[in-house]
Protein backbone atom coordinates (compact mmCIF):
# COMPACT_ATOMS: atom_id res chain seq x y z
CA MET A 1 126.87 4.98 127.70
CA ASN A 2 123.46 4.62 126.08
CA ASN A 3 122.87 8.37 126.34
CA VAL A 4 126.16 9.07 124.57
CA ARG A 5 125.30 6.57 121.85
CA ASN A 6 121.85 8.07 121.36
CA LEU A 7 123.31 11.57 121.24
CA LEU A 8 125.87 10.50 118.65
CA THR A 9 123.18 8.72 116.63
CA GLY A 10 120.94 11.78 116.64
CA SER A 11 123.85 14.00 115.63
CA LEU A 12 124.64 11.76 112.65
CA VAL A 13 121.02 11.89 111.45
CA TYR A 14 120.95 15.67 111.84
CA ILE A 15 124.23 15.98 109.91
CA ALA A 16 122.82 13.84 107.09
CA CYS A 17 119.67 16.01 106.88
CA ILE A 18 121.69 19.25 106.99
CA VAL A 19 124.03 18.09 104.23
CA LEU A 20 121.16 16.96 101.99
CA LEU A 21 118.80 19.90 102.49
CA SER A 22 121.50 22.59 102.36
CA LEU A 23 121.62 21.83 98.65
CA ALA A 24 119.41 24.90 98.26
CA CYS A 25 122.12 27.23 99.56
CA ASN A 26 124.66 26.07 97.00
CA VAL A 27 125.48 28.84 94.51
CA SER A 28 127.99 28.05 91.77
CA SER A 29 129.82 30.75 89.84
CA GLY A 30 131.19 30.40 86.34
CA LEU A 31 128.16 28.50 85.05
CA PRO A 32 125.42 29.44 82.55
CA VAL A 33 122.57 31.41 84.15
CA ALA A 34 120.02 29.25 85.98
CA ASP A 35 122.05 26.08 85.44
CA VAL A 36 121.58 23.69 88.37
CA ILE A 37 124.52 21.44 87.53
CA GLY A 38 126.35 22.95 90.50
CA GLN A 39 123.67 21.64 92.87
CA TRP A 40 123.94 18.18 91.34
CA LEU A 41 127.72 18.28 91.81
CA TYR A 42 127.19 19.19 95.47
CA PHE A 43 124.76 16.27 95.79
CA ASP A 44 127.30 13.93 94.14
CA LYS A 45 129.89 14.73 96.75
CA SER A 46 127.54 14.93 99.72
CA ALA A 47 125.60 11.73 98.96
CA LEU A 48 128.52 9.55 100.04
CA VAL A 49 128.87 11.52 103.28
CA VAL A 50 125.13 11.20 103.92
CA ALA A 51 125.21 7.45 103.22
CA GLY A 52 128.08 7.02 105.68
CA CYS A 53 126.29 9.01 108.40
CA LEU A 54 123.05 7.08 107.98
CA LEU A 55 124.86 3.75 107.92
CA MET A 56 126.66 4.49 111.20
CA ALA A 57 123.45 5.84 112.73
CA GLY A 58 121.58 2.69 111.73
CA LEU A 59 124.24 0.43 113.22
CA MET A 60 124.39 2.33 116.54
CA MET A 61 120.71 3.11 117.02
CA GLU A 62 119.12 1.25 119.92
CA LYS A 63 115.76 3.01 120.19
CA ARG A 64 113.20 4.25 117.69
CA TYR A 65 114.40 7.46 116.07
CA PHE A 66 112.00 9.40 113.86
CA LEU A 67 113.27 11.16 110.75
CA PHE A 68 110.55 13.83 110.76
CA ILE A 69 112.07 15.64 113.78
CA PRO A 70 115.49 16.43 112.22
CA VAL A 71 113.89 17.14 108.83
CA SER A 72 111.55 19.67 110.45
CA TRP A 73 114.24 21.53 112.38
CA VAL A 74 116.72 21.56 109.51
CA LEU A 75 114.05 23.05 107.25
CA VAL A 76 113.35 25.72 109.89
CA MET A 77 117.06 26.55 110.02
CA LEU A 78 117.32 26.77 106.22
CA GLY A 79 114.16 28.89 106.07
CA GLY A 80 115.80 31.39 108.40
CA ILE A 81 118.99 31.46 106.33
CA GLU A 82 117.08 31.97 103.06
CA ALA A 83 114.83 34.65 104.58
CA VAL A 84 117.79 36.63 105.93
CA TRP A 85 119.51 36.19 102.56
CA GLY A 86 116.48 37.64 100.79
CA LEU A 87 116.16 40.56 103.20
CA SER A 88 119.86 41.35 102.68
CA GLN A 89 119.20 41.53 98.93
CA LEU A 90 116.17 43.77 99.41
CA TYR A 91 118.15 46.22 101.53
CA GLY A 92 121.20 46.16 99.27
CA TYR A 93 123.58 44.23 101.51
CA ALA A 94 123.74 41.26 99.12
CA VAL A 95 123.56 40.89 95.35
CA SER A 96 120.84 38.82 93.69
CA ASN A 97 121.64 36.04 91.24
CA HIS A 98 119.67 37.63 88.39
CA SER A 99 120.15 41.07 86.87
CA LEU A 100 116.39 41.61 86.41
CA TYR A 101 115.35 40.83 89.98
CA VAL A 102 116.37 42.30 93.32
CA LEU A 103 115.15 39.30 95.34
CA THR A 104 116.28 35.74 94.50
CA GLY A 105 117.80 34.31 97.70
CA SER A 106 120.18 31.52 96.72
CA PHE A 107 118.09 30.83 93.59
CA PHE A 108 118.19 32.43 90.14
CA ASN A 109 114.57 33.54 90.15
CA PRO A 110 112.16 34.91 92.80
CA GLY A 111 109.51 32.33 91.84
CA PRO A 112 111.31 29.14 93.00
CA TYR A 113 112.79 31.08 95.92
CA SER A 114 109.31 32.08 97.11
CA GLY A 115 108.11 28.52 96.61
CA TYR A 116 110.92 27.21 98.80
CA LEU A 117 109.99 29.61 101.59
CA ALA A 118 106.31 28.69 101.17
CA MET A 119 107.23 25.02 101.63
CA ILE A 120 109.03 25.79 104.92
CA LEU A 121 106.40 28.18 106.32
CA PRO A 122 103.84 25.52 107.46
CA VAL A 123 106.65 23.52 109.08
CA CYS A 124 107.59 26.62 111.11
CA LEU A 125 103.95 27.32 111.91
CA TYR A 126 103.31 23.86 113.30
CA GLN A 127 106.53 23.80 115.31
CA TRP A 128 105.64 27.20 116.77
CA LEU A 129 102.09 26.14 117.63
CA THR A 130 103.31 22.91 119.21
CA LYS A 131 106.11 24.42 121.30
CA ARG A 132 103.90 27.31 122.33
CA GLY A 133 101.16 24.89 123.39
CA GLU A 134 103.60 22.82 125.42
CA ILE A 135 104.75 25.94 127.28
CA LEU A 136 101.20 27.10 128.00
CA CYS A 137 100.10 23.67 129.21
CA SER A 138 103.19 22.80 131.30
CA ASP A 139 103.38 23.01 135.09
CA ARG A 140 106.06 25.41 136.33
CA ASN A 141 106.90 23.18 139.36
CA ASP A 142 107.17 19.79 137.67
CA GLY A 143 111.00 19.75 137.74
CA ARG A 144 111.42 19.82 133.92
CA ARG A 145 113.13 23.17 133.81
CA TRP A 146 115.56 22.21 131.02
CA GLU A 147 112.76 21.01 128.75
CA LYS A 148 110.84 24.24 129.39
CA VAL A 149 113.88 26.29 128.43
CA MET A 150 114.23 24.29 125.22
CA ASP A 151 110.53 24.71 124.43
CA LYS A 152 110.80 28.48 124.91
CA ALA A 153 113.90 28.59 122.71
CA GLY A 154 112.12 26.53 120.07
CA THR A 155 109.11 28.84 120.18
CA MET A 156 111.29 31.91 119.75
CA VAL A 157 113.29 30.39 116.88
CA THR A 158 110.32 29.07 114.90
CA GLY A 159 108.31 32.25 115.52
CA GLY A 160 111.23 34.42 114.41
CA VAL A 161 111.82 32.40 111.25
CA MET A 162 108.10 32.46 110.48
CA LEU A 163 108.01 36.25 110.77
CA LEU A 164 111.10 36.59 108.56
CA ILE A 165 109.49 34.42 105.88
CA LEU A 166 106.26 36.41 106.07
CA CYS A 167 108.29 39.61 105.57
CA VAL A 168 110.04 38.27 102.45
CA LEU A 169 107.21 36.35 100.72
CA PRO A 170 105.17 39.39 99.57
CA ALA A 171 108.26 40.91 97.93
CA GLY A 172 108.75 37.77 95.81
CA MET A 173 105.52 38.57 93.91
CA SER A 174 104.83 34.86 93.41
CA ARG A 175 101.10 34.26 93.51
CA SER A 176 101.68 30.50 93.45
CA ALA A 177 103.78 30.75 96.62
CA TRP A 178 101.21 33.00 98.31
CA LEU A 179 98.37 30.57 97.63
CA ALA A 180 100.51 27.58 98.67
CA SER A 181 101.34 29.32 101.96
CA ILE A 182 97.69 30.18 102.67
CA PHE A 183 96.40 26.73 101.79
CA SER A 184 99.03 24.84 103.82
CA GLY A 185 98.71 27.29 106.74
CA VAL A 186 94.94 26.74 106.89
CA PHE A 187 95.55 22.98 106.83
CA VAL A 188 97.99 23.14 109.76
CA CYS A 189 95.70 25.38 111.83
CA SER A 190 92.61 23.31 111.06
CA VAL A 191 94.33 20.16 112.35
CA HIS A 192 95.92 21.84 115.37
CA TYR A 193 92.75 23.56 116.57
CA PRO A 194 89.38 21.76 117.01
CA TRP A 195 87.65 23.90 114.40
CA ARG A 196 85.03 21.33 113.48
CA ASN A 197 83.43 21.33 116.92
CA TRP A 198 83.63 25.11 117.17
CA LEU A 199 82.03 25.58 113.74
CA LYS A 200 79.22 23.13 114.54
CA LYS A 201 78.52 24.94 117.80
CA ALA A 202 78.64 28.37 116.11
CA TRP A 203 76.28 27.17 113.36
CA LYS A 204 73.73 25.95 115.88
CA GLU A 205 73.85 28.93 118.22
CA TYR A 206 74.46 31.78 115.73
CA HIS A 207 72.91 30.50 112.51
CA GLY A 208 72.05 33.93 111.06
CA LYS A 209 75.41 35.50 111.91
CA ALA A 210 77.21 32.45 110.53
CA VAL A 211 75.45 32.85 107.17
CA VAL A 212 76.45 36.52 107.03
CA ALA A 213 80.04 35.60 107.96
CA LEU A 214 80.14 32.97 105.20
CA LEU A 215 78.84 35.46 102.65
CA LEU A 216 81.45 38.04 103.69
CA LEU A 217 84.18 35.40 103.54
CA SER A 218 83.03 34.38 100.04
CA VAL A 219 83.10 38.00 98.87
CA ILE A 220 86.60 38.46 100.32
CA LEU A 221 87.88 35.28 98.67
CA ILE A 222 86.37 36.13 95.28
CA THR A 223 87.66 39.71 95.43
CA GLY A 224 91.10 38.50 96.52
CA GLY A 225 91.19 35.92 93.73
CA ILE A 226 90.27 38.52 91.11
CA GLY A 227 92.88 40.90 92.53
CA ILE A 228 95.60 38.23 92.44
CA TYR A 229 94.65 37.36 88.86
CA HIS A 230 94.82 40.96 87.67
CA LEU A 231 98.07 41.61 89.55
CA LYS A 232 99.88 39.98 86.60
CA ALA A 233 97.03 39.18 84.21
CA ASP A 234 99.18 38.36 81.16
CA SER A 235 101.27 35.95 83.21
CA ALA A 236 98.12 34.16 84.38
CA LYS A 237 96.75 34.03 80.81
CA GLY A 238 100.08 32.67 79.60
CA ARG A 239 100.01 29.83 82.12
CA LEU A 240 96.41 29.01 81.30
CA PHE A 241 97.35 28.83 77.62
CA MET A 242 100.32 26.57 78.41
CA TRP A 243 98.03 24.23 80.34
CA LYS A 244 95.64 24.20 77.39
CA ILE A 245 98.36 23.19 74.93
CA SER A 246 99.79 20.63 77.39
CA SER A 247 96.32 19.12 77.82
CA LEU A 248 96.00 18.77 74.04
CA ALA A 249 99.31 16.88 74.04
CA VAL A 250 98.03 14.60 76.82
CA VAL A 251 94.81 13.89 74.94
CA LYS A 252 96.81 12.84 71.87
CA LYS A 253 98.93 10.30 73.81
CA PRO A 254 97.24 9.63 77.16
CA ILE A 255 98.80 6.20 77.71
CA SER A 256 101.98 5.85 75.65
CA ALA A 257 103.02 9.50 76.28
CA TYR A 258 106.10 11.15 74.76
CA GLY A 259 108.89 9.88 77.00
CA ILE A 260 110.81 11.33 79.94
CA GLY A 261 112.42 14.67 79.11
CA ASN A 262 110.35 15.25 75.97
CA PHE A 263 107.81 17.71 77.34
CA VAL A 264 109.29 20.74 75.58
CA TYR A 265 109.34 18.99 72.20
CA ALA A 266 105.76 17.73 72.59
CA TYR A 267 104.61 21.17 73.69
CA GLY A 268 106.27 22.90 70.72
CA GLN A 269 104.75 20.50 68.21
CA GLU A 270 101.27 20.85 69.71
CA GLN A 271 101.43 24.65 69.89
CA GLU A 272 102.58 24.79 66.27
CA LYS A 273 99.61 22.67 65.15
CA TYR A 274 97.20 24.74 67.24
CA PHE A 275 98.25 28.06 65.71
CA ALA A 276 98.48 26.56 62.22
CA LYS A 277 94.71 25.95 62.31
CA GLY A 278 94.15 29.70 62.62
CA SER A 279 91.24 29.54 65.07
CA TYR A 280 92.80 31.26 68.07
CA ASP A 281 92.25 34.45 70.04
CA GLU A 282 94.43 37.55 69.89
CA ASP A 283 95.17 37.13 73.61
CA GLU A 284 96.52 33.64 72.98
CA GLU A 285 98.83 34.94 70.27
CA ARG A 286 100.02 37.72 72.56
CA VAL A 287 100.76 35.60 75.65
CA ALA A 288 102.15 32.54 73.85
CA GLY A 289 105.83 31.78 74.30
CA SER A 290 108.42 29.03 74.00
CA PRO A 291 108.59 27.77 77.59
CA GLU A 292 111.36 25.62 78.98
CA TYR A 293 109.08 24.35 81.76
CA ALA A 294 105.51 23.10 82.00
CA PHE A 295 104.53 25.40 84.91
CA ASN A 296 102.48 22.45 86.11
CA GLU A 297 104.33 19.36 87.33
CA TYR A 298 101.25 17.15 87.05
CA LEU A 299 100.72 17.99 83.39
CA ARG A 300 104.43 17.44 82.76
CA ILE A 301 104.20 13.92 84.21
CA ALA A 302 101.09 13.22 82.13
CA VAL A 303 102.79 14.44 78.92
CA GLU A 304 106.06 12.62 79.49
CA CYS A 305 104.90 9.43 81.26
CA GLY A 306 101.16 9.14 80.65
CA ILE A 307 98.03 9.34 82.78
CA PRO A 308 98.50 5.89 84.44
CA VAL A 309 101.89 6.95 85.83
CA LEU A 310 100.40 10.25 87.04
CA VAL A 311 97.63 8.35 88.86
CA LEU A 312 100.23 6.02 90.41
CA VAL A 313 102.38 8.95 91.61
CA LEU A 314 99.38 10.77 93.10
CA THR A 315 98.28 7.56 94.83
CA ILE A 316 101.69 7.11 96.45
CA ILE A 317 101.78 10.76 97.56
CA GLY A 318 98.23 10.51 98.90
CA GLY A 319 99.13 7.37 100.84
CA CYS A 320 102.17 9.04 102.41
CA LEU A 321 100.09 12.08 103.38
CA TYR A 322 97.43 9.87 104.92
CA ARG A 323 100.04 8.05 107.00
CA GLY A 324 101.63 11.34 108.02
CA ILE A 325 98.33 12.81 109.21
CA LYS A 326 97.52 9.59 111.10
CA LYS A 327 100.92 9.78 112.83
CA LYS A 328 100.33 13.48 113.72
CA ARG A 329 103.27 14.73 111.64
CA ILE A 330 101.28 17.77 110.66
CA GLY A 331 104.18 20.16 109.99
CA ILE A 332 105.80 17.74 107.55
CA CYS A 333 102.44 17.13 105.85
CA GLY A 334 101.86 20.90 105.65
CA GLY A 335 105.23 21.40 103.93
CA LEU A 336 104.43 18.61 101.48
CA ILE A 337 100.96 20.05 100.77
CA SER A 338 102.49 23.49 100.16
CA LEU A 339 104.99 22.00 97.69
CA LEU A 340 102.24 20.04 95.92
CA PHE A 341 100.11 23.18 95.63
CA PHE A 342 103.07 25.22 94.37
CA SER A 343 103.82 22.50 91.79
CA PHE A 344 100.38 23.10 90.27
CA SER A 345 101.49 26.39 88.70
CA SER A 346 105.29 26.36 88.79
CA TYR A 347 108.30 24.15 88.04
CA PRO A 348 109.98 23.22 91.37
CA MET A 349 111.01 19.72 90.30
CA THR A 350 113.58 21.10 87.87
CA TYR A 351 115.65 22.09 90.94
CA PRO A 352 117.61 19.36 92.77
CA CYS A 353 116.96 21.03 96.15
CA PHE A 354 113.19 20.68 95.67
CA ILE A 355 113.52 17.05 94.56
CA ILE A 356 115.56 16.15 97.64
CA ALA A 357 113.22 18.07 99.96
CA PHE A 358 110.18 16.38 98.38
CA ILE A 359 111.68 12.91 98.85
CA LEU A 360 112.65 13.60 102.47
CA LEU A 361 109.20 15.02 103.25
CA LEU A 362 107.56 11.92 101.77
CA ILE A 363 109.80 9.57 103.74
CA ALA A 364 109.37 11.59 106.94
CA CYS A 365 105.58 11.29 106.59
CA PHE A 366 105.47 7.51 107.02
CA LEU A 367 108.89 6.23 108.12
CA ASP A 368 109.30 4.94 111.64
CA TYR A 369 112.65 3.47 112.56
CA SER A 370 113.42 0.28 110.67
CA HIS A 371 116.84 -1.27 110.11
CA LYS A 372 115.82 -2.55 106.67
CA LEU A 373 114.35 0.75 105.47
CA MET A 374 117.29 2.72 106.84
CA LEU A 375 119.78 0.45 105.06
CA LEU A 376 117.72 0.61 101.86
CA PHE A 377 117.64 4.42 101.98
CA THR A 378 121.39 4.48 102.67
CA PHE A 379 122.07 2.15 99.72
CA VAL A 380 119.93 4.24 97.33
CA ILE A 381 121.58 7.52 98.36
CA GLY A 382 125.08 6.06 98.02
CA SER A 383 124.34 4.41 94.65
CA VAL A 384 122.84 7.57 93.17
CA GLY A 385 125.81 9.59 94.41
CA VAL A 386 128.35 7.20 92.86
CA TRP A 387 126.49 7.18 89.52
CA LEU A 388 126.23 10.98 89.40
CA VAL A 389 129.91 11.43 90.27
CA ARG A 390 130.82 9.36 87.21
CA ASN A 391 128.35 11.17 84.93
CA ASN A 392 128.61 14.77 86.11
CA ALA A 393 129.07 17.46 83.43
CA TYR A 394 130.06 20.27 85.80
CA ASP A 395 133.54 20.82 84.31
CA ALA A 396 132.10 20.75 80.79
CA CYS A 397 129.55 23.45 81.75
CA ARG A 398 132.29 25.67 83.15
CA GLU A 399 134.25 25.29 79.91
CA TRP A 400 131.08 26.08 77.96
CA SER A 401 130.82 29.39 79.86
CA GLN A 402 134.36 30.24 78.73
CA CYS A 403 133.49 29.16 75.18
CA LYS A 404 130.65 31.71 75.18
CA MET A 405 133.22 34.49 75.39
CA LEU A 406 134.87 33.30 72.18
CA TYR A 407 131.46 33.27 70.52
CA SER A 408 130.58 36.75 71.79
CA ILE A 409 133.79 38.28 70.34
CA GLN A 410 133.05 36.50 67.02
CA ALA A 411 136.08 34.20 67.22
CA TYR A 412 133.97 31.57 65.51
CA GLY A 413 136.82 29.33 64.34
CA LYS A 414 138.20 28.81 67.84
CA ALA A 415 134.69 28.63 69.30
CA LYS A 416 133.81 25.87 66.81
CA GLU A 417 136.72 23.77 68.04
CA GLU A 418 135.64 24.19 71.67
CA TYR A 419 131.98 23.45 70.90
CA GLY A 420 132.99 20.33 68.99
CA ARG A 421 135.12 19.13 71.90
CA LEU A 422 132.28 19.66 74.40
CA TYR A 423 129.55 18.28 72.12
CA PRO A 424 129.70 14.63 73.37
CA LEU A 425 129.19 15.85 76.96
CA LEU A 426 126.56 18.58 76.40
CA ASN A 427 124.55 17.38 73.40
CA GLY A 428 121.43 17.09 75.57
CA ARG A 429 121.31 20.84 76.26
CA PRO A 430 119.28 22.88 73.74
CA ARG A 431 121.07 26.18 74.47
CA PHE A 432 124.45 24.60 73.85
CA LEU A 433 123.27 23.03 70.57
CA PHE A 434 121.73 26.33 69.45
CA GLU A 435 124.97 28.24 70.07
CA TYR A 436 126.98 25.54 68.31
CA GLY A 437 124.59 25.60 65.33
CA ARG A 438 124.70 29.41 65.06
CA CYS A 439 128.49 29.31 65.25
CA LEU A 440 128.55 26.91 62.28
CA HIS A 441 126.01 29.12 60.48
CA ASN A 442 128.28 32.15 60.90
CA LEU A 443 131.16 30.08 59.50
CA LYS A 444 128.91 29.27 56.49
CA GLU A 445 128.98 25.54 57.25
CA TYR A 446 125.28 25.32 56.59
CA ASN A 447 124.78 21.55 56.35
CA ALA A 448 126.70 20.94 59.59
CA SER A 449 124.74 23.75 61.25
CA ASN A 450 121.41 22.20 60.24
CA ARG A 451 122.47 18.82 61.57
CA ILE A 452 123.19 20.30 65.01
CA LEU A 453 120.13 22.59 65.01
CA GLN A 454 117.77 19.76 64.10
CA GLU A 455 119.06 17.93 67.18
CA ALA A 456 118.26 21.05 69.21
CA GLU A 457 114.79 21.24 67.67
CA ARG A 458 113.98 17.80 69.07
CA ILE A 459 114.57 18.97 72.66
CA SER A 460 113.43 22.60 72.45
CA CYS A 461 110.46 24.65 71.28
CA ASP A 462 112.38 27.86 70.58
CA PRO A 463 111.31 29.21 67.15
CA MET A 464 114.74 30.82 66.63
CA ILE A 465 116.07 27.33 65.93
CA LEU A 466 113.59 27.03 63.07
CA ASN A 467 114.59 30.47 61.77
CA VAL A 468 118.30 29.64 61.62
CA ILE A 469 117.59 26.30 59.91
CA GLY A 470 115.53 28.18 57.33
CA LYS A 471 118.35 30.71 56.81
CA ASN A 472 120.77 27.83 56.24
CA TYR A 473 118.53 26.35 53.54
CA LYS A 474 118.14 29.76 51.97
CA ALA A 475 121.93 30.17 51.81
CA LEU A 476 122.09 26.73 50.15
CA LYS A 477 119.46 27.98 47.64
CA ARG A 478 117.01 25.30 48.75
CA TYR A 479 114.20 27.81 48.89
CA GLU A 480 111.21 25.52 49.33
CA GLU A 481 112.78 23.91 52.38
CA ALA A 482 113.65 27.35 53.75
CA GLU A 483 110.02 28.42 53.27
CA HIS A 484 108.86 25.31 55.15
CA TRP A 485 110.97 26.12 58.22
CA PHE A 486 110.07 29.82 58.21
CA LEU A 487 106.37 28.96 58.01
CA ARG A 488 106.78 26.55 60.91
CA SER A 489 108.29 29.40 62.90
CA THR A 490 105.28 31.65 62.17
CA HIS A 491 102.99 28.87 63.38
CA ARG A 492 105.08 28.19 66.47
CA LEU A 493 104.82 31.81 67.64
CA PRO A 494 102.61 33.90 65.33
CA GLY A 495 103.16 37.00 67.46
CA ARG A 496 106.82 37.30 66.43
CA ILE A 497 107.57 39.61 63.49
CA TYR A 498 111.01 38.21 62.65
CA PRO A 499 109.93 35.05 60.72
CA TYR A 500 107.54 37.11 58.57
CA TYR A 501 110.46 39.41 57.79
CA LEU A 502 112.57 36.38 56.79
CA LEU A 503 109.76 35.13 54.54
CA ALA A 504 109.49 38.57 52.90
CA LYS A 505 113.20 38.50 52.09
CA LEU A 506 112.87 34.92 50.82
CA TYR A 507 110.00 35.80 48.48
CA ALA A 508 112.08 38.72 47.15
CA GLU A 509 114.89 36.40 46.00
CA PRO A 510 115.25 36.53 42.20
CA ASP A 511 115.16 32.72 41.91
CA PHE A 512 112.16 32.38 44.23
CA ARG A 513 110.18 35.54 43.57
CA LYS A 514 106.53 35.39 44.66
CA PRO A 515 105.04 38.93 44.49
CA ASP A 516 101.68 38.10 46.08
CA LYS A 517 103.22 36.37 49.08
CA LEU A 518 105.87 39.08 49.32
CA GLU A 519 103.20 41.76 49.54
CA GLN A 520 101.33 39.74 52.18
CA MET A 521 104.44 39.30 54.35
CA VAL A 522 105.38 42.97 54.02
CA GLU A 523 101.93 44.02 55.17
CA ILE A 524 102.22 41.74 58.23
CA VAL A 525 105.65 43.13 59.12
CA LEU A 526 104.42 46.72 58.79
CA THR A 527 101.10 46.31 60.62
CA LYS A 528 101.59 43.61 63.26
CA GLU A 529 101.89 45.09 66.72
CA PRO A 530 104.93 43.72 68.57
CA LYS A 531 104.99 43.01 72.30
CA ILE A 532 107.86 45.47 72.76
CA GLN A 533 108.89 48.20 70.36
CA SER A 534 112.62 48.10 69.57
CA SER A 535 115.19 49.38 67.11
CA ALA A 536 115.28 45.90 65.50
CA ILE A 537 111.57 46.17 64.65
CA ARG A 538 112.10 49.59 63.05
CA GLU A 539 115.07 48.31 61.02
CA MET A 540 113.06 45.33 59.72
CA ARG A 541 110.18 47.59 58.69
CA ASP A 542 112.52 50.00 56.91
CA GLU A 543 114.10 47.12 55.02
CA VAL A 544 110.80 45.58 53.83
CA LYS A 545 109.70 49.02 52.60
CA LYS A 546 112.81 49.05 50.42
CA LEU A 547 111.92 45.58 49.12
CA ILE A 548 108.52 46.88 47.98
CA SER A 549 110.02 50.00 46.42
CA ARG A 550 112.38 47.86 44.36
């Protein structure tokens, strides 16, 4: 009877982990590109199931049951699914979720997809090393034939998944994922094998050869680092510039910060001030953009919540890792280290599947069986699920996708009605507000358009919002205010030609004619080198030539 109860208990815990972690495989159609609201909807519905499974498991459990075992094996299973998914896309048997990339897995971008595989790789590595070690060290005549069969099966499964991930990772072209995989893999191997004793012995017995080996290793690492940097040099420079601007925002408000969810606004304001000073490099102008993410989760926490909160978060994570290493849960710790390393130069915490995986990895590091902790975890999961079910905007996002079609065919009157109906539910989404504001602009409702666009400007750093606001003021013949917004756009992203073109047209207005400034803007439009040559650039240059000729 006890064996049946324990089997049922273990099955319930495994089901809970599978339901939670399979969030990554959820792909929702009919939603805006890269929108993760579908994953949150899946979590809403699954959280109640998970809470029920954990509650029953907690009530029936008689012996200590460790969460890190099911978390490890479920991650291995999902790693295999995602790797096969990616290989199917590479060979043309499956379609990616982004028109610009062949490889995305269940994600919308190869970057987060590669990061997810990199998080699972050290878990597979440790499971493979452990099961392989148990097989090599076991006695063939000890009567534990069934356990040996299971160990061999585990070795084959984890080894196969590991090889699949290693086949897919290079194709993702994510340097952050590569480095996270290498760093976490070295950590797992260094703990599993007694490298310290071996290195000490090698240093004593082969001192000269060890020095040569260290020098060669240093050369390889430096050469590899330079090669990885130059693989996508502009991308690396862009991230370094983003970190620079984010750091300036942190320095301005290190304690009080800007508030949760306000990173993009703070970043846009700081970048605008930085370029307005004029003392910047040409490379910085070229690689600057209007990012939606920080590409560094630690800087994002510092900007939004302040340095004290960042220190507190890192302390908690460090404590969990310390407990995990002490308890020999090396695979789980390796997965957590990989995710932490990947978070240094990417944006995994914008995806619900990464958030859930991160929380489970943290809990699995330190949690032994405890009735109180199990009930607390069950209560939190259930409460969050109930709250999200009541506040989910999934249906509104699907309707927004349909509303986009009305906008694209220029049925602005009908689109305005739909945007207005969805506004109370989606007014925290900058893309929605921008589309709504442009729709009102096209209907010549300029004051209403500015009201919506100024809301968008507080949660976005896209300079196109500033351009449309300026065009609204120009249509209202409030030329000085239009000039203010156009100038802000040139400071936000000085590499864009479009705001200089708008200023040239503004200075050519009969009621606001400024010949000197007009000539200056025309020269910039004609001589500034764009990132990408296009027909729009040629049309703008032809038009400003006509302004001068007049």
